[in-house]
Amino acid sequence: MLDVAKMAVDAARSAGADLADARAGTDESESLTVRNQEMEGIDRSTSTGVGIRVLVGGRWGFAATARLDDAEIARTARLAVEMAKAAQRLPGDAVSLTPVDPATASWRTPVKEDPFTVPLEEKVALLMEASRVMQGVPGLSFAEAGLDFFRRSTWFASSDGAAIEQVITNSGGGIEAVAVADGDMQRRSYPNSFRGHVKAAGYEHIRTLGLIEEAERIGAEAVALLSAPECPSEVTTLVLDSGQMELQIHESIGHPIELDRVLGMEEAYAGSSWLSPDDRGKVRYASDLVSITADATLPGGLGTFGFDDEGVPAQRVPIIVDGIFENFLSSRETAGVVGQTSNATSRADGWSHLPLIRMTNISIEPREGTLSEIIGDTDRGIFMTTNSSWSIDDKRINFQFGCEQAWRIEHGALATPYKNPNYTGITPEFWGSCDAIGGAEDWVVWGTPNCGKGQPGQVGRVGHGASPARFHNVQVGVRG
């Protein structure tokens, strides 16, 4: 397939491209879902093709095809060049790329057990048993369990001379218990909501999740929530678990630091950013305790790779240092506008899409203490766990999150459980109120496999390392 990518680049150059790169690739996926001990579905898919990106006179052109014969690749390359020439009639500055050394390399996700070779019977048996244990809880209405596997193989070539092979493998699983009674519905999920915990790993990750071992507890918590009081509305101290911190980081830090949003190049889908291009090193984003890092080399992260889809090597980049904003996520096209070089965040949703700036692994640096110690150090407040919903404005500054469950914290201990908890805030004020972040022992690399961006829409796979954290003067109990 590397020969296919090189052939596409040569064809684009022959058609008149000033610069060209091509990604030949294959995407494989498998998804299994069991509900109330019945198979809801087993979905498998494979997609193969090549995408060709060209620059002609400072304008992009892109075309892709699933047919890989010589004539079709040449036709697709000519189409990409024609699109770039047509784009020259549009207003705006010509595209200028920051330099990158062309690499010849091979990289793959470390995998101990190939998830696509584990027998279906074993996977189904795991999900059936988890579902059976949840259904054993009196009063439970629905018990769902699922597994998801994904493998992307990419061969990248460029007219600069790059030749890169990569294989990225993701595995994930989770369970969900739903209780329904008297017009109310309550849900509890494990290890996280929205199909669980996905990592860059093989099936060995599934074996560590404990889906059967936690099934009875999750079912019992869902039923118990039906009789719990609503989370009260008040301004209080808020403690979040690492799973909710994952989405808090994703929405209120990860998206606002994408430089294409800041420059107004990506606004139609999910808005732009409250940051400006000259904010680096000037804006206080959070309290002194908060440092955020973008790390595409983090083991297990869904944003981990060897090279991005422009051939730029994976990097670890400081984003917020002791509360001060320091760096945007950038591509070769956008980095030069703010005096950066690309920090390798340009990725596409497969061979048929043009790369966009996507988060890598945007993580909060751990500090000290466990979740239990943070709660023990809190005289009065609310503890929330497991995301259930979110809403954030198009500048990524006013937000509201819902969680599956909360507890009152009284004198350093969990007391009354609450259902339907929500909290709201303003991004720099909220992060500025952070006064406790858990240590490495409670720091988890979570995965977000379904981040949407772009038009036509693309799905990105990104990661977040997160510890539990505490915030002050937060409005809780609001309902969306």
CSV table of C-alpha atoms in Angstrom, one decimal:
chain,number,residue,atom,x,y,z
A,1,MET,CA,0.0,0.0,0.0
A,2,LEU,CA,2.9,2.4,0.4
A,3,ASP,CA,3.5,1.9,-3.3
A,4,VAL,CA,-0.1,3.1,-3.9
A,5,ALA,CA,0.5,6.2,-1.8
A,6,LYS,CA,3.7,7.0,-3.7
A,7,MET,CA,1.9,6.4,-7.0
A,8,ALA,CA,-0.8,8.9,-6.0
A,9,VAL,CA,1.8,11.5,-5.2
A,10,ASP,CA,3.6,11.0,-8.5
A,11,ALA,CA,0.3,11.3,-10.3
A,12,ALA,CA,-0.6,14.5,-8.5
A,13,ARG,CA,2.8,16.0,-9.4
A,14,SER,CA,2.4,15.0,-13.0
A,15,ALA,CA,-1.1,16.7,-13.0
A,16,GLY,CA,0.4,20.0,-11.9
A,17,ALA,CA,0.5,19.9,-8.1
A,18,ASP,CA,3.1,22.1,-6.4
A,19,LEU,CA,3.1,19.9,-3.3
A,20,ALA,CA,1.2,16.6,-2.8
A,21,ASP,CA,0.7,14.0,-0.1
A,22,ALA,CA,-1.3,10.8,-0.1
A,23,ARG,CA,-2.7,8.4,2.6
A,24,ALA,CA,-3.5,4.9,1.5
A,25,GLY,CA,-5.3,3.1,4.3
A,26,THR,CA,-7.6,0.4,5.7
A,27,ASP,CA,-10.0,0.9,8.5
A,28,GLU,CA,-11.4,-2.1,10.3
A,29,SER,CA,-14.1,-2.0,13.1
A,30,GLU,CA,-16.1,-4.4,15.1
A,31,SER,CA,-18.9,-3.6,17.6
A,32,LEU,CA,-21.0,-6.0,19.8
A,33,THR,CA,-24.0,-5.1,21.9
A,34,VAL,CA,-26.0,-7.3,24.3
A,35,ARG,CA,-29.2,-6.1,25.9
A,36,ASN,CA,-31.1,-8.1,28.5
A,37,GLN,CA,-29.1,-11.2,27.5
A,38,GLU,CA,-30.1,-10.8,23.9
A,39,MET,CA,-27.8,-9.9,21.0
A,40,GLU,CA,-28.6,-6.4,19.8
A,41,GLY,CA,-26.1,-6.7,17.0
A,42,ILE,CA,-22.6,-7.5,15.8
A,43,ASP,CA,-21.3,-4.9,13.3
A,44,ARG,CA,-18.1,-5.4,11.3
A,45,SER,CA,-16.8,-3.2,8.6
A,46,THR,CA,-13.7,-2.7,6.5
A,47,SER,CA,-12.9,0.3,4.3
A,48,THR,CA,-9.9,0.6,2.0
A,49,GLY,CA,-8.8,3.5,-0.3
A,50,VAL,CA,-6.5,6.4,-0.9
A,51,GLY,CA,-6.9,10.2,-0.3
A,52,ILE,CA,-4.8,12.7,-2.3
A,53,ARG,CA,-4.1,16.2,-1.0
A,54,VAL,CA,-2.5,18.8,-3.3
A,55,LEU,CA,-1.4,22.4,-3.1
A,56,VAL,CA,-1.6,24.4,-6.4
A,57,GLY,CA,-0.9,28.1,-6.4
A,58,GLY,CA,-1.4,28.2,-2.6
A,59,ARG,CA,-4.8,26.5,-2.6
A,60,TRP,CA,-5.8,23.0,-1.4
A,61,GLY,CA,-7.4,20.3,-3.5
A,62,PHE,CA,-8.4,16.9,-2.2
A,63,ALA,CA,-10.0,13.8,-3.7
A,64,ALA,CA,-10.2,10.2,-2.6
A,65,THR,CA,-11.1,6.8,-4.2
A,66,ALA,CA,-11.7,3.3,-3.1
A,67,ARG,CA,-10.5,1.9,-6.4
A,68,LEU,CA,-6.8,1.4,-6.4
A,69,ASP,CA,-5.9,0.7,-10.1
A,70,ASP,CA,-3.5,2.9,-11.9
A,71,ALA,CA,-6.0,4.7,-14.1
A,72,GLU,CA,-8.4,5.5,-11.1
A,73,ILE,CA,-5.5,6.8,-9.0
A,74,ALA,CA,-4.4,9.1,-11.9
A,75,ARG,CA,-8.0,10.3,-12.4
A,76,THR,CA,-8.3,11.1,-8.7
A,77,ALA,CA,-5.0,13.0,-8.6
A,78,ARG,CA,-6.2,15.1,-11.6
A,79,LEU,CA,-9.5,15.8,-9.8
A,80,ALA,CA,-7.6,17.0,-6.7
A,81,VAL,CA,-5.5,19.3,-8.8
A,82,GLU,CA,-8.6,20.6,-10.7
A,83,MET,CA,-10.3,21.4,-7.3
A,84,ALA,CA,-7.2,23.3,-6.1
A,85,LYS,CA,-7.2,25.4,-9.4
A,86,ALA,CA,-10.9,26.1,-9.0
A,87,ALA,CA,-10.3,27.3,-5.4
A,88,GLN,CA,-7.9,29.9,-6.6
A,89,ARG,CA,-10.9,32.1,-7.4
A,90,LEU,CA,-11.8,32.3,-3.7
A,91,PRO,CA,-10.8,35.2,-1.6
A,92,GLY,CA,-8.1,34.9,1.1
A,93,ASP,CA,-4.4,34.5,1.6
A,94,ALA,CA,-2.5,31.7,-0.1
A,95,VAL,CA,-1.7,28.6,2.1
A,96,SER,CA,1.8,28.5,3.5
A,97,LEU,CA,3.1,25.4,5.3
A,98,THR,CA,5.6,25.3,8.1
A,99,PRO,CA,8.5,23.0,7.3
A,100,VAL,CA,8.8,19.3,8.4
A,101,ASP,CA,11.7,16.9,7.8
A,102,PRO,CA,10.4,14.1,5.6
A,103,ALA,CA,10.5,10.9,7.6
A,104,THR,CA,10.8,7.2,6.6
A,105,ALA,CA,9.4,5.3,9.5
A,106,SER,CA,7.1,2.6,10.8
A,107,TRP,CA,5.0,2.8,14.0
A,108,ARG,CA,2.2,0.7,15.6
A,109,THR,CA,0.2,0.7,18.8
A,110,PRO,CA,1.7,-1.8,21.3
A,111,VAL,CA,-0.8,-4.7,21.4
A,112,LYS,CA,-0.5,-7.9,23.4
A,113,GLU,CA,-3.6,-9.6,22.2
A,114,ASP,CA,-5.1,-8.8,18.7
A,115,PRO,CA,-8.8,-8.0,19.5
A,116,PHE,CA,-9.9,-9.1,16.0
A,117,THR,CA,-8.6,-12.6,16.6
A,118,VAL,CA,-10.4,-13.2,19.9
A,119,PRO,CA,-13.3,-15.6,19.1
A,120,LEU,CA,-16.7,-14.0,18.9
A,121,GLU,CA,-18.0,-16.7,21.2
A,122,GLU,CA,-15.7,-15.4,24.0
A,123,LYS,CA,-16.7,-11.8,23.5
A,124,VAL,CA,-20.5,-12.6,23.5
A,125,ALA,CA,-20.1,-14.8,26.6
A,126,LEU,CA,-18.5,-11.9,28.5
A,127,LEU,CA,-21.3,-9.5,27.5
A,128,MET,CA,-24.1,-12.0,28.2
A,129,GLU,CA,-22.7,-12.7,31.7
A,130,ALA,CA,-22.4,-9.0,32.5
A,131,SER,CA,-26.0,-8.5,31.4
A,132,ARG,CA,-27.2,-11.5,33.4
A,133,VAL,CA,-25.6,-10.2,36.6
A,134,MET,CA,-27.1,-6.8,36.2
A,135,GLN,CA,-30.6,-8.3,35.5
A,136,GLY,CA,-30.3,-10.1,38.8
A,137,VAL,CA,-30.8,-6.8,40.6
A,138,PRO,CA,-34.5,-6.5,41.5
A,139,GLY,CA,-36.2,-3.6,39.9
A,140,LEU,CA,-33.7,-3.1,37.0
A,141,SER,CA,-35.3,-2.5,33.6
A,142,PHE,CA,-32.5,-2.7,31.1
A,143,ALA,CA,-29.0,-4.2,31.2
A,144,GLU,CA,-26.7,-3.4,28.3
A,145,ALA,CA,-23.1,-4.4,27.6
A,146,GLY,CA,-20.9,-3.6,24.6
A,147,LEU,CA,-17.5,-4.0,23.1
A,148,ASP,CA,-15.8,-1.9,20.4
A,149,PHE,CA,-12.6,-2.5,18.4
A,150,PHE,CA,-10.9,-0.4,15.8
A,151,ARG,CA,-7.8,-0.7,13.7
A,152,ARG,CA,-6.5,1.9,11.2
A,153,SER,CA,-3.6,1.0,8.9
A,154,THR,CA,-2.1,4.0,7.0
A,155,TRP,CA,0.6,4.4,4.4
A,156,PHE,CA,1.6,8.0,4.0
A,157,ALA,CA,3.8,9.5,1.2
A,158,SER,CA,4.6,13.1,0.3
A,159,SER,CA,6.3,14.9,-2.5
A,160,ASP,CA,8.8,16.0,0.1
A,161,GLY,CA,9.9,12.4,0.3
A,162,ALA,CA,8.1,11.1,3.4
A,163,ALA,CA,7.2,7.4,3.6
A,164,ILE,CA,5.5,6.3,6.8
A,165,GLU,CA,3.6,3.2,7.8
A,166,GLN,CA,1.3,3.2,10.9
A,167,VAL,CA,-1.1,0.7,12.5
A,168,ILE,CA,-3.3,2.1,15.3
A,169,THR,CA,-5.4,-0.3,17.4
A,170,ASN,CA,-8.2,0.7,19.9
A,171,SER,CA,-10.2,-1.5,22.2
A,172,GLY,CA,-13.1,-0.6,24.5
A,173,GLY,CA,-16.0,-1.9,26.5
A,174,GLY,CA,-18.6,-1.0,29.1
A,175,ILE,CA,-21.9,-1.8,30.8
A,176,GLU,CA,-25.0,0.3,31.4
A,177,ALA,CA,-27.9,-0.3,33.8
A,178,VAL,CA,-31.2,1.5,33.4
A,179,ALA,CA,-34.0,1.6,36.0
A,180,VAL,CA,-37.5,2.9,35.1
A,181,ALA,CA,-40.5,3.5,37.4
A,182,ASP,CA,-43.3,6.0,38.0
A,183,GLY,CA,-42.3,8.2,35.1
A,184,ASP,CA,-38.6,8.4,36.1
A,185,MET,CA,-35.6,6.8,34.5
A,186,GLN,CA,-32.1,6.5,36.0
A,187,ARG,CA,-28.9,5.2,34.5
A,188,ARG,CA,-25.6,4.1,35.8
A,189,SER,CA,-22.6,3.2,33.6
A,190,TYR,CA,-19.2,1.5,34.1
A,191,PRO,CA,-16.3,2.2,33.7
A,192,ASN,CA,-17.6,5.3,32.0
A,193,SER,CA,-20.7,6.5,30.1
A,194,PHE,CA,-21.3,6.2,26.3
A,195,ARG,CA,-20.0,2.6,25.9
A,196,GLY,CA,-17.3,2.6,28.5
A,197,HIS,CA,-13.6,2.9,28.5
A,198,VAL,CA,-11.7,2.9,25.1
A,199,LYS,CA,-7.9,2.8,25.0
A,200,ALA,CA,-5.1,2.4,22.4
A,201,ALA,CA,-4.5,-1.2,23.3
A,202,GLY,CA,-5.5,-4.8,22.4
A,203,TYR,CA,-8.0,-7.2,24.0
A,204,GLU,CA,-5.8,-7.3,27.1
A,205,HIS,CA,-7.5,-3.9,28.0
A,206,ILE,CA,-10.9,-5.6,28.0
A,207,ARG,CA,-9.6,-8.3,30.4
A,208,THR,CA,-8.7,-5.6,33.0
A,209,LEU,CA,-12.1,-3.8,33.0
A,210,GLY,CA,-14.0,-6.0,35.4
A,211,LEU,CA,-17.3,-5.7,33.5
A,212,ILE,CA,-18.8,-8.8,35.3
A,213,GLU,CA,-17.3,-8.0,38.7
A,214,GLU,CA,-18.9,-4.5,38.7
A,215,ALA,CA,-22.2,-5.4,37.1
A,216,GLU,CA,-24.2,-6.0,40.3
A,217,ARG,CA,-23.1,-2.7,41.9
A,218,ILE,CA,-24.0,-0.7,38.8
A,219,GLY,CA,-27.4,-2.3,38.6
A,220,ALA,CA,-28.1,-1.6,42.3
A,221,GLU,CA,-27.0,2.0,42.0
A,222,ALA,CA,-29.4,2.6,39.0
A,223,VAL,CA,-32.3,1.2,41.0
A,224,ALA,CA,-31.4,3.1,44.2
A,225,LEU,CA,-31.3,6.4,42.2
A,226,LEU,CA,-35.1,6.1,41.5
A,227,SER,CA,-35.8,6.9,45.2
A,228,ALA,CA,-33.0,9.4,45.7
A,229,PRO,CA,-33.7,13.1,46.0
A,230,GLU,CA,-32.9,15.6,43.2
A,231,CYS,CA,-29.6,17.3,43.5
A,232,PRO,CA,-30.3,20.6,45.3
A,233,SER,CA,-29.7,24.0,43.6
A,234,GLU,CA,-26.9,25.9,45.4
A,235,VAL,CA,-23.5,27.5,45.0
A,236,THR,CA,-21.0,25.1,46.7
A,237,THR,CA,-17.7,23.3,46.5
A,238,LEU,CA,-17.7,20.6,43.7
A,239,VAL,CA,-15.6,17.5,43.5
A,240,LEU,CA,-15.5,15.7,40.2
A,241,ASP,CA,-14.2,12.2,39.5
A,242,SER,CA,-11.7,11.6,36.8
A,243,GLY,CA,-14.3,10.3,34.3
A,244,GLN,CA,-16.2,13.6,34.4
A,245,MET,CA,-12.9,15.5,34.4
A,246,GLU,CA,-12.2,13.9,31.0
A,247,LEU,CA,-15.2,15.6,29.4
A,248,GLN,CA,-14.6,18.9,31.3
A,249,ILE,CA,-11.1,19.0,29.9
A,250,HIS,CA,-12.3,18.0,26.4
A,251,GLU,CA,-15.0,20.6,26.0
A,252,SER,CA,-13.6,23.6,27.9
A,253,ILE,CA,-9.9,23.3,27.2
A,254,GLY,CA,-9.3,20.9,24.3
A,255,HIS,CA,-11.6,22.5,21.8
A,256,PRO,CA,-10.8,26.2,22.6
A,257,ILE,CA,-7.1,25.6,22.0
A,258,GLU,CA,-7.6,24.3,18.4
A,259,LEU,CA,-5.9,27.0,16.3
A,260,ASP,CA,-8.3,26.6,13.3
A,261,ARG,CA,-11.2,27.6,15.6
A,262,VAL,CA,-9.2,30.5,17.0
A,263,LEU,CA,-8.4,31.8,13.4
A,264,GLY,CA,-12.0,31.5,12.3
A,265,MET,CA,-11.3,28.7,9.8
A,266,GLU,CA,-13.5,26.2,11.7
A,267,GLU,CA,-16.7,27.7,13.2
A,268,ALA,CA,-19.7,26.3,11.5
A,269,TYR,CA,-19.6,23.0,13.4
A,270,ALA,CA,-19.4,23.5,17.2
A,271,GLY,CA,-18.2,27.1,17.1
A,272,SER,CA,-14.9,28.9,17.5
A,273,SER,CA,-13.0,29.9,20.7
A,274,TRP,CA,-12.8,32.6,23.4
A,275,LEU,CA,-9.0,32.7,22.9
A,276,SER,CA,-7.2,35.1,20.5
A,277,PRO,CA,-4.1,34.4,18.4
A,278,ASP,CA,-1.9,36.7,20.6
A,279,ASP,CA,-3.0,35.1,24.0
A,280,ARG,CA,-0.1,32.8,24.3
A,281,GLY,CA,1.8,33.5,27.5
A,282,LYS,CA,-0.6,36.2,28.6
A,283,VAL,CA,-4.0,34.7,29.5
A,284,ARG,CA,-4.7,33.2,32.9
A,285,TYR,CA,-6.8,30.2,32.0
A,286,ALA,CA,-6.8,28.4,35.4
A,287,SER,CA,-5.4,28.5,39.0
A,288,ASP,CA,-1.7,28.0,39.6
A,289,LEU,CA,-2.4,24.3,40.4
A,290,VAL,CA,-3.5,23.5,36.8
A,291,SER,CA,-1.1,22.4,34.1
A,292,ILE,CA,-2.4,20.9,30.9
A,293,THR,CA,-0.3,18.9,28.3
A,294,ALA,CA,-1.0,17.7,24.8
A,295,ASP,CA,0.9,14.5,24.5
A,296,ALA,CA,0.6,12.3,21.4
A,297,THR,CA,3.2,9.9,22.8
A,298,LEU,CA,1.1,9.0,25.9
A,299,PRO,CA,0.8,5.2,26.2
A,300,GLY,CA,-2.8,4.0,25.9
A,301,GLY,CA,-4.2,7.3,24.6
A,302,LEU,CA,-6.6,7.4,21.7
A,303,GLY,CA,-4.7,10.5,20.5
A,304,THR,CA,-1.4,8.5,20.5
A,305,PHE,CA,0.5,7.9,17.2
A,306,GLY,CA,3.9,8.0,15.6
A,307,PHE,CA,3.1,10.8,13.0
A,308,ASP,CA,0.1,12.9,12.3
A,309,ASP,CA,-1.6,12.9,8.8
A,310,GLU,CA,0.9,15.6,7.5
A,311,GLY,CA,3.9,13.4,8.5
A,312,VAL,CA,4.8,15.5,11.5
A,313,PRO,CA,6.3,13.4,14.4
A,314,ALA,CA,4.2,13.0,17.6
A,315,GLN,CA,5.1,15.4,20.4
A,316,ARG,CA,4.5,16.3,24.0
A,317,VAL,CA,3.5,20.0,24.2
A,318,PRO,CA,2.7,22.2,27.3
A,319,ILE,CA,-0.7,23.9,26.8
A,320,ILE,CA,-1.3,25.5,30.2
A,321,VAL,CA,1.6,25.9,32.7
A,322,ASP,CA,0.7,26.7,36.3
A,323,GLY,CA,-2.6,28.3,35.1
A,324,ILE,CA,-1.1,30.4,32.2
A,325,PHE,CA,-2.1,29.5,28.6
A,326,GLU,CA,1.0,28.7,26.5
A,327,ASN,CA,0.2,26.9,23.3
A,328,PHE,CA,-2.4,26.2,20.6
A,329,LEU,CA,-2.9,22.9,18.8
A,330,SER,CA,-1.6,23.6,15.3
A,331,SER,CA,-1.2,22.1,11.8
A,332,ARG,CA,1.4,22.9,9.2
A,333,GLU,CA,-1.0,25.4,7.7
A,334,THR,CA,-2.0,27.3,10.9
A,335,ALA,CA,1.2,27.2,13.0
A,336,GLY,CA,3.0,29.9,11.0
A,337,VAL,CA,0.2,32.4,11.6
A,338,VAL,CA,1.1,32.5,15.4
A,339,GLY,CA,4.9,32.0,15.0
A,340,GLN,CA,4.8,28.3,15.9
A,341,THR,CA,5.8,25.1,14.0
A,342,SER,CA,3.2,22.4,13.7
A,343,ASN,CA,2.8,20.4,16.9
A,344,ALA,CA,1.4,17.4,15.0
A,345,THR,CA,-2.3,17.6,15.6
A,346,SER,CA,-3.5,17.4,11.9
A,347,ARG,CA,-5.5,14.1,11.6
A,348,ALA,CA,-8.3,12.8,9.3
A,349,ASP,CA,-11.1,10.4,9.9
A,350,GLY,CA,-9.6,7.9,7.5
A,351,TRP,CA,-8.3,7.9,4.0
A,352,SER,CA,-11.4,9.6,2.5
A,353,HIS,CA,-11.2,12.8,4.5
A,354,LEU,CA,-9.0,15.9,4.5
A,355,PRO,CA,-6.9,16.3,7.8
A,356,LEU,CA,-8.1,18.8,10.4
A,357,ILE,CA,-6.7,20.0,13.7
A,358,ARG,CA,-7.7,17.4,16.3
A,359,MET,CA,-6.8,17.0,19.9
A,360,THR,CA,-4.2,14.4,20.7
A,361,ASN,CA,-4.1,13.4,24.4
A,362,ILE,CA,-5.1,16.6,26.3
A,363,SER,CA,-4.4,15.8,30.0
A,364,ILE,CA,-4.3,17.5,33.3
A,365,GLU,CA,-1.0,16.9,35.1
A,366,PRO,CA,-1.5,15.0,38.4
A,367,ARG,CA,-0.7,16.6,41.7
A,368,GLU,CA,-1.2,14.9,45.1
A,369,GLY,CA,-3.7,12.8,46.9
A,370,THR,CA,-6.5,10.3,46.1
A,371,LEU,CA,-10.2,11.0,45.5
A,372,SER,CA,-10.9,9.8,49.0
A,373,GLU,CA,-8.3,12.2,50.4
A,374,ILE,CA,-9.8,15.1,48.4
A,375,ILE,CA,-13.3,14.3,49.7
A,376,GLY,CA,-11.9,13.8,53.2
A,377,ASP,CA,-10.4,17.3,53.0
A,378,THR,CA,-13.8,18.8,52.0
A,379,ASP,CA,-16.0,20.1,54.8
A,380,ARG,CA,-19.1,20.5,52.7
A,381,GLY,CA,-19.9,20.2,49.0
A,382,ILE,CA,-21.1,17.9,46.3
A,383,PHE,CA,-19.3,15.0,44.6
A,384,MET,CA,-20.4,14.1,41.0
A,385,THR,CA,-19.5,11.1,38.9
A,386,THR,CA,-20.0,9.8,35.3
A,387,ASN,CA,-21.1,12.2,32.6
A,388,SER,CA,-24.7,12.1,31.3
A,389,SER,CA,-25.0,15.3,29.2
A,390,TRP,CA,-23.2,18.5,28.2
A,391,SER,CA,-23.8,21.8,26.7
A,392,ILE,CA,-21.3,24.6,25.9
A,393,ASP,CA,-21.6,27.8,23.9
A,394,ASP,CA,-19.9,28.5,20.5
A,395,LYS,CA,-17.0,30.3,22.2
A,396,ARG,CA,-16.5,27.4,24.6
A,397,ILE,CA,-16.8,29.6,27.7
A,398,ASN,CA,-20.3,29.1,29.2
A,399,PHE,CA,-21.0,25.4,29.9
A,400,GLN,CA,-23.3,23.0,31.7
A,401,PHE,CA,-22.7,19.4,32.5
A,402,GLY,CA,-24.9,16.7,33.8
A,403,CYS,CA,-23.8,13.6,35.7
A,404,GLU,CA,-25.4,10.2,36.5
A,405,GLN,CA,-25.0,10.5,40.2
A,406,ALA,CA,-23.9,12.8,43.1
A,407,TRP,CA,-23.5,12.7,46.8
A,408,ARG,CA,-23.5,15.4,49.5
A,409,ILE,CA,-20.1,15.7,51.2
A,410,GLU,CA,-20.5,16.4,54.9
A,411,HIS,CA,-17.4,16.8,57.1
A,412,GLY,CA,-15.2,14.9,54.7
A,413,ALA,CA,-17.5,11.9,54.0
A,414,LEU,CA,-20.1,11.0,51.4
A,415,ALA,CA,-23.6,11.4,52.8
A,416,THR,CA,-26.9,11.7,50.9
A,417,PRO,CA,-27.0,10.4,47.3
A,418,TYR,CA,-28.6,12.6,44.7
A,419,LYS,CA,-30.1,12.0,41.2
A,420,ASN,CA,-30.0,14.3,38.1
A,421,PRO,CA,-27.0,16.4,39.2
A,422,ASN,CA,-25.9,19.2,37.0
A,423,TYR,CA,-23.4,22.0,37.3
A,424,THR,CA,-22.6,25.1,35.3
A,425,GLY,CA,-19.7,27.6,35.0
A,426,ILE,CA,-17.6,30.0,32.9
A,427,THR,CA,-14.5,28.4,31.6
A,428,PRO,CA,-11.7,30.7,33.1
A,429,GLU,CA,-13.6,31.3,36.4
A,430,PHE,CA,-14.3,27.6,36.8
A,431,TRP,CA,-10.7,26.5,36.2
A,432,GLY,CA,-9.5,29.4,38.3
A,433,SER,CA,-11.3,28.1,41.3
A,434,CYS,CA,-9.5,24.7,41.2
A,435,ASP,CA,-7.7,24.1,44.5
A,436,ALA,CA,-7.1,20.3,44.5
A,437,ILE,CA,-6.1,17.8,41.8
A,438,GLY,CA,-5.5,14.1,42.6
A,439,GLY,CA,-2.2,12.4,42.2
A,440,ALA,CA,-0.9,9.8,39.8
A,441,GLU,CA,-2.6,6.9,41.6
A,442,ASP,CA,-6.0,8.2,40.6
A,443,TRP,CA,-4.9,9.5,37.2
A,444,VAL,CA,-6.7,7.6,34.3
A,445,VAL,CA,-6.1,7.9,30.5
A,446,TRP,CA,-9.7,8.0,29.2
A,447,GLY,CA,-10.7,7.8,25.6
A,448,THR,CA,-13.2,9.9,23.6
A,449,PRO,CA,-13.7,7.9,20.4
A,450,ASN,CA,-16.5,10.0,18.9
A,451,CYS,CA,-15.4,13.7,18.8
A,452,GLY,CA,-17.2,15.4,16.0
A,453,LYS,CA,-15.7,18.2,13.9
A,454,GLY,CA,-15.7,19.6,10.3
A,455,GLN,CA,-18.1,19.8,7.4
A,456,PRO,CA,-18.4,17.2,6.0
A,457,GLY,CA,-18.4,15.8,9.5
A,458,GLN,CA,-15.5,13.7,10.8
A,459,VAL,CA,-15.1,11.6,13.9
A,460,GLY,CA,-11.9,12.0,15.9
A,461,ARG,CA,-10.4,9.7,18.5
A,462,VAL,CA,-8.8,11.6,21.3
A,463,GLY,CA,-7.5,10.9,24.8
A,464,HIS,CA,-7.5,12.6,28.2
A,465,GLY,CA,-5.4,11.8,31.2
A,466,ALA,CA,-7.4,13.0,34.2
A,467,SER,CA,-7.4,12.9,38.0
A,468,PRO,CA,-10.3,13.9,40.4
A,469,ALA,CA,-10.3,17.6,41.2
A,470,ARG,CA,-12.1,20.1,43.4
A,471,PHE,CA,-13.6,23.5,42.4
A,472,HIS,CA,-15.1,26.3,44.6
A,473,ASN,CA,-18.2,28.5,44.3
A,474,VAL,CA,-19.8,26.4,41.6
A,475,GLN,CA,-23.5,26.5,40.8
A,476,VAL,CA,-24.9,23.0,41.0
A,477,GLY,CA,-28.4,21.5,40.7
A,478,VAL,CA,-29.4,23.4,37.5
A,479,ARG,CA,-31.4,21.5,35.0
A,480,GLY,CA,-30.9,21.8,31.2
